Short mmCIF file of C-alpha atoms in Angstrom, two decimals:
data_model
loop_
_atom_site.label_atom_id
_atom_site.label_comp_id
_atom_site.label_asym_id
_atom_site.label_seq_id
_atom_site.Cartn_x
_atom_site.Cartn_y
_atom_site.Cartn_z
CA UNK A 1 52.65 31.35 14.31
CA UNK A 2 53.80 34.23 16.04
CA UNK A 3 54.23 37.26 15.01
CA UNK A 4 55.64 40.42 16.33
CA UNK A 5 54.50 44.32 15.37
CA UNK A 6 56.24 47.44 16.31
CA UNK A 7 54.90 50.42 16.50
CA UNK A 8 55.44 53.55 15.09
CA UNK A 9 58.05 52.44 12.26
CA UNK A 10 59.87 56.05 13.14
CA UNK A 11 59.91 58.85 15.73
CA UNK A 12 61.48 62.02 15.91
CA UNK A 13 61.39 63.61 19.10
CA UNK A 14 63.34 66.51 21.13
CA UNK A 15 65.95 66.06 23.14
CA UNK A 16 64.40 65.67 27.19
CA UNK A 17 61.25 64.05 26.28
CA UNK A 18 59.87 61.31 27.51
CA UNK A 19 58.92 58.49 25.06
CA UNK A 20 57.58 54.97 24.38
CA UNK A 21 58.00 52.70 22.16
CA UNK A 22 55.25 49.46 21.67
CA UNK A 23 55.64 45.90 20.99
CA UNK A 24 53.03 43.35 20.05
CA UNK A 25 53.02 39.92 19.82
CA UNK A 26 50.24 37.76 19.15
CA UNK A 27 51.27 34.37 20.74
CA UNK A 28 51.05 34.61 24.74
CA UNK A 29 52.99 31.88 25.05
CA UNK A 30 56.13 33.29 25.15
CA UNK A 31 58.82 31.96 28.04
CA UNK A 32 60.54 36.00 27.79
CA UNK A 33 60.82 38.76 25.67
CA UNK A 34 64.01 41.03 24.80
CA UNK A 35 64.48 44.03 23.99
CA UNK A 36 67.62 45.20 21.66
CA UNK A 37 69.19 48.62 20.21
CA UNK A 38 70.81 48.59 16.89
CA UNK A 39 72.95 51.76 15.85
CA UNK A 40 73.01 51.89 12.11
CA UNK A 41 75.49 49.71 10.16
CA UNK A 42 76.16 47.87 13.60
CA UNK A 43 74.92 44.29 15.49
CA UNK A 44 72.24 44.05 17.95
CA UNK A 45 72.52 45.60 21.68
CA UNK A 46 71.05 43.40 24.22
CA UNK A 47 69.19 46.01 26.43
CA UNK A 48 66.57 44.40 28.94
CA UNK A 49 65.90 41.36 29.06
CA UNK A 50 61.61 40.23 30.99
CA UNK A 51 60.67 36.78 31.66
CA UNK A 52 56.97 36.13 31.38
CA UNK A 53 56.47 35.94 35.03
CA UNK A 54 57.73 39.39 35.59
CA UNK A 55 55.76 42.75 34.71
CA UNK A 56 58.46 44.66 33.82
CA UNK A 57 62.43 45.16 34.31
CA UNK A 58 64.68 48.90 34.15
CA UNK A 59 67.99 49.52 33.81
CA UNK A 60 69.35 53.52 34.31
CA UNK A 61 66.51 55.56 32.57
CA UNK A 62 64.93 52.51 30.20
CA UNK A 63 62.07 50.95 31.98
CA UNK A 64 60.46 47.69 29.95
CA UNK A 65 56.86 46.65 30.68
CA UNK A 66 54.94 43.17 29.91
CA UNK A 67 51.72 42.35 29.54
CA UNK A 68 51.41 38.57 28.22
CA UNK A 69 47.41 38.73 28.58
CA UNK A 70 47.57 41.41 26.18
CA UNK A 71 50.23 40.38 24.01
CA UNK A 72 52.29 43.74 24.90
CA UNK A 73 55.33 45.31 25.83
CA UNK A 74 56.38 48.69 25.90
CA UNK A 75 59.78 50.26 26.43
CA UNK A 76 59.78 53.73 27.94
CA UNK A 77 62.80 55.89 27.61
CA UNK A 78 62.69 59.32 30.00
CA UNK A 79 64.53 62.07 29.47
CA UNK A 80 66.07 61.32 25.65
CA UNK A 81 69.29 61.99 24.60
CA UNK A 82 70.88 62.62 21.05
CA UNK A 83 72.74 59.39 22.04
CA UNK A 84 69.76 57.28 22.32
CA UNK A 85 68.83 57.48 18.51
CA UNK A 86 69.00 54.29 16.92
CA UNK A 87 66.65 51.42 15.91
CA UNK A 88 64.78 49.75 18.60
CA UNK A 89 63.88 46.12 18.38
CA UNK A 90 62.36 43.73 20.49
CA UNK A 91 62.10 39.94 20.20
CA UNK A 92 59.71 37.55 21.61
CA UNK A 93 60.72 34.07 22.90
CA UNK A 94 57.96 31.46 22.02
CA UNK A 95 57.78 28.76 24.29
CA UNK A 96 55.79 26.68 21.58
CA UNK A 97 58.75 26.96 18.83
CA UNK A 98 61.55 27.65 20.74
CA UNK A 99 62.63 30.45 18.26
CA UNK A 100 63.37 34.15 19.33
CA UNK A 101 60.87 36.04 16.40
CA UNK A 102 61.90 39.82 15.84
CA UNK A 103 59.34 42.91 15.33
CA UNK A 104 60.56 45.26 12.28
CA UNK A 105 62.15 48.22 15.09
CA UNK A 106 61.67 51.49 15.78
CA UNK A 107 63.71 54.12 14.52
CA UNK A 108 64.13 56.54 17.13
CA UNK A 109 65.85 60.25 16.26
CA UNK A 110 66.38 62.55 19.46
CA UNK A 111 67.26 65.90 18.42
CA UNK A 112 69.68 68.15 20.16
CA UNK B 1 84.11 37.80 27.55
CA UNK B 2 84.73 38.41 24.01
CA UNK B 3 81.21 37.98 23.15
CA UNK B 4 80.11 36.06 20.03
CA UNK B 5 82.89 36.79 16.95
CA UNK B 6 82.12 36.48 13.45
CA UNK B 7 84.10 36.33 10.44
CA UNK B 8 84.59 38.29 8.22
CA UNK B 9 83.41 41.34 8.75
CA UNK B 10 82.27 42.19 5.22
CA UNK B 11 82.60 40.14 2.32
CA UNK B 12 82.16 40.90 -1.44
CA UNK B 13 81.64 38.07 -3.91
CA UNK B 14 80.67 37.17 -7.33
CA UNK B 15 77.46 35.35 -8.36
CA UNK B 16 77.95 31.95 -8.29
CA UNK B 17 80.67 31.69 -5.91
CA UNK B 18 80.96 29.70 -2.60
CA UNK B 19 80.86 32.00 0.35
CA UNK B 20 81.57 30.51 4.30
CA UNK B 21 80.36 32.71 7.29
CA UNK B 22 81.87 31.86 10.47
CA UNK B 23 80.95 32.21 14.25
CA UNK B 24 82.69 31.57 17.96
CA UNK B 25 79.70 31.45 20.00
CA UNK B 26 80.22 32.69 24.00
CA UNK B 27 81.89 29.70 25.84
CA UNK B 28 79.45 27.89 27.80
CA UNK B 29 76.70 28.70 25.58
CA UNK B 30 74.71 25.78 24.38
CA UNK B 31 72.62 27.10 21.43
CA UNK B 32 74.01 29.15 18.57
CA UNK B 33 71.61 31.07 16.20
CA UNK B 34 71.90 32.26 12.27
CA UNK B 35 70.07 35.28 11.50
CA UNK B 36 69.41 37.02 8.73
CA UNK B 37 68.62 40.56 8.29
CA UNK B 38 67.43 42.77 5.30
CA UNK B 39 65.53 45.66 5.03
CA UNK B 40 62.16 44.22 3.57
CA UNK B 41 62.20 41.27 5.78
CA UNK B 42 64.16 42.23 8.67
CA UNK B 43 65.54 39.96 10.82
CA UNK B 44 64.71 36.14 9.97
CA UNK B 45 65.86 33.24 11.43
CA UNK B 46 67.82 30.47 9.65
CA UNK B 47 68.35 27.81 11.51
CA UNK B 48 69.43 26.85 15.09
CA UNK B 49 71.24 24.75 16.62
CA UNK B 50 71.19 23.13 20.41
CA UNK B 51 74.41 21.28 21.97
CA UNK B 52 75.67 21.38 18.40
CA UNK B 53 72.71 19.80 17.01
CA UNK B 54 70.33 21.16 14.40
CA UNK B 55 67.39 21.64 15.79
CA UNK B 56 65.31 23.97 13.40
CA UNK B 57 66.23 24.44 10.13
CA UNK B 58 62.84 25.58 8.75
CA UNK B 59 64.04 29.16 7.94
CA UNK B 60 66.90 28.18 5.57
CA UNK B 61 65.91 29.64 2.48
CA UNK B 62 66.86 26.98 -0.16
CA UNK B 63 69.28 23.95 -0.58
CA UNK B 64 72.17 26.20 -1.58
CA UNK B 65 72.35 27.32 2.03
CA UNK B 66 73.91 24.57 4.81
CA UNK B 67 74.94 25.33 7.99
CA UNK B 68 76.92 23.34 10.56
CA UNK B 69 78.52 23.61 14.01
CA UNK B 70 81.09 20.69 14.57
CA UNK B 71 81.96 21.40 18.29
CA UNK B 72 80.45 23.92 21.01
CA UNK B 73 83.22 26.55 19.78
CA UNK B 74 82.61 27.02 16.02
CA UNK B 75 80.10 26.84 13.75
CA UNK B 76 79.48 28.08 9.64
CA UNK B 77 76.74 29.28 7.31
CA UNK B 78 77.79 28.58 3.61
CA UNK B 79 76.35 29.51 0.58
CA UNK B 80 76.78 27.59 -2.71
CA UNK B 81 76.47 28.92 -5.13
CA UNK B 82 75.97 32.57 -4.02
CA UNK B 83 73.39 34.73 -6.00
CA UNK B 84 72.59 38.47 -5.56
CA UNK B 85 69.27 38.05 -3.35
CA UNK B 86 71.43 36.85 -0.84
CA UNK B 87 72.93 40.18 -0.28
CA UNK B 88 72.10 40.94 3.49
CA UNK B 89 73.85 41.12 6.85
CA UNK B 90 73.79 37.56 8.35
CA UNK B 91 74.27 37.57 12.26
CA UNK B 92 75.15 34.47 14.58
CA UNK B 93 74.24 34.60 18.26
CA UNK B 94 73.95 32.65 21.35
CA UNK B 95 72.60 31.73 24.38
CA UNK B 96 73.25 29.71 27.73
CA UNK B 97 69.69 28.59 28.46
CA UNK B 98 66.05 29.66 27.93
CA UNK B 99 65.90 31.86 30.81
CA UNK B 100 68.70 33.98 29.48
CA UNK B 101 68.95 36.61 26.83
CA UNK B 102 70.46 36.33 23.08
CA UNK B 103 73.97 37.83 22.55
CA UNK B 104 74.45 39.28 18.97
CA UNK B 105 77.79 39.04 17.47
CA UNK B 106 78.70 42.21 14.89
CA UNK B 107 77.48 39.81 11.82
CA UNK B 108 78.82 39.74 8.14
CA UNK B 109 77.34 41.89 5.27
CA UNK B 110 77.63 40.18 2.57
CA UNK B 111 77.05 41.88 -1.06
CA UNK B 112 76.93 39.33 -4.02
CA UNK B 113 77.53 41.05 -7.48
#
């Protein structure tokens, strides 16, 4: 059964830092894994997207690694913004059940 | 693109009454998803559906949930009868094929009293 652990639960960091946030999964068959924003009170932001062939994907200053042999992914975010705080999810695609299974997020807070 | 739309937005109901949740999955995608999310559990899946077939249904909670997607444009999650555990925010979302990502709709939050 898969099962997927974020880590920390919460961060608090000033505004300008660099951060990362870490995933863990502990099936390694997974086809891709996704990783998704959620602002508070709102649905689920599609944010990068890795199939389990590639080592990581970025898009503008969010850079997404994976390691299946390790059953890990990060998500690094330079230079943080107020804007960026929110809940941080990511999702792992098991090719064995077909089903999309969701760590618990990271709640991020970037202060000005 | 309008993305995935769900329906309604929030809904408040007494115990014991019937409650429908509705979704438009993206056209052209070819397997819709009900979600659940609360804060001890977090997000859980439902059931799923693929070319508007059930295909997993294992995460349903109990008989008074049934969900059911009729054609490649619509599907519904209904409760009967509703109780207050089922208080959560229930998302739908879809996808085109395995190699692509999941696209959230805004989901429902529904609060039973």
């Amino acid at each position: 059964k898969q099962e997927v652990t974020q880590i920390p639960a919460a961060l608090s960091v000033p505004e300008g830092e660099n951060l990362v946030l870490n995933c863990s999964f502990t099936d390694s068959a997974i086809y891709n894994l996704q990783w998704f924003r959620q602002d508070p009170g709102k649905g689920l932001t599609s944010l990068l997207l890795i199939q389990s062939s590639q080592r990581e994907q970025t898009s503008g200053r969010l850079n997404a690694s994976l390691d299946k042999s390790s059953g890990r992914s990060t998500l690094y975010i330079a230079a943080s913004q107020p804007g960026d705080s929110a809940t941080y999810l990511c999702a792992a695609f098991s090719s064995n059940t077909g089903k999309l299974i969701f760590g618990q997020g990271t709640t991020l807070q970037v202060k000005p | 693109d309008a993305g995935v739309i769900q329906s309604p937005r929030h809904e408040v109901t007494e115990m014991g009454q019937e409650v429908t949740l509705r979704c438009k999955p993206i056209s052209g995608h070819n397997s819709l998803f009900w979600y659940r999310q609360t804060m001890m559990r977090g997000l859980e899946l439902l059931i799923y559906f693929n070319n508007n077939v059930p295909i997993d249904d294992s995460g349903m909670p109990e008989d008074r949930f049934s969900a059911k997607m009729p054609n490649a444009s619509f599907s519904t999650l209904k409760i009967q009868p509703s109780e207050p555990r089922d208080s959560a925010v229930y998302f739908c979302a879809s996808r085109a094929d395995r190699e692509y990502g999941y696209t959230f709709g805004s989901g429902t939050r529904l609060t039973v009293v």
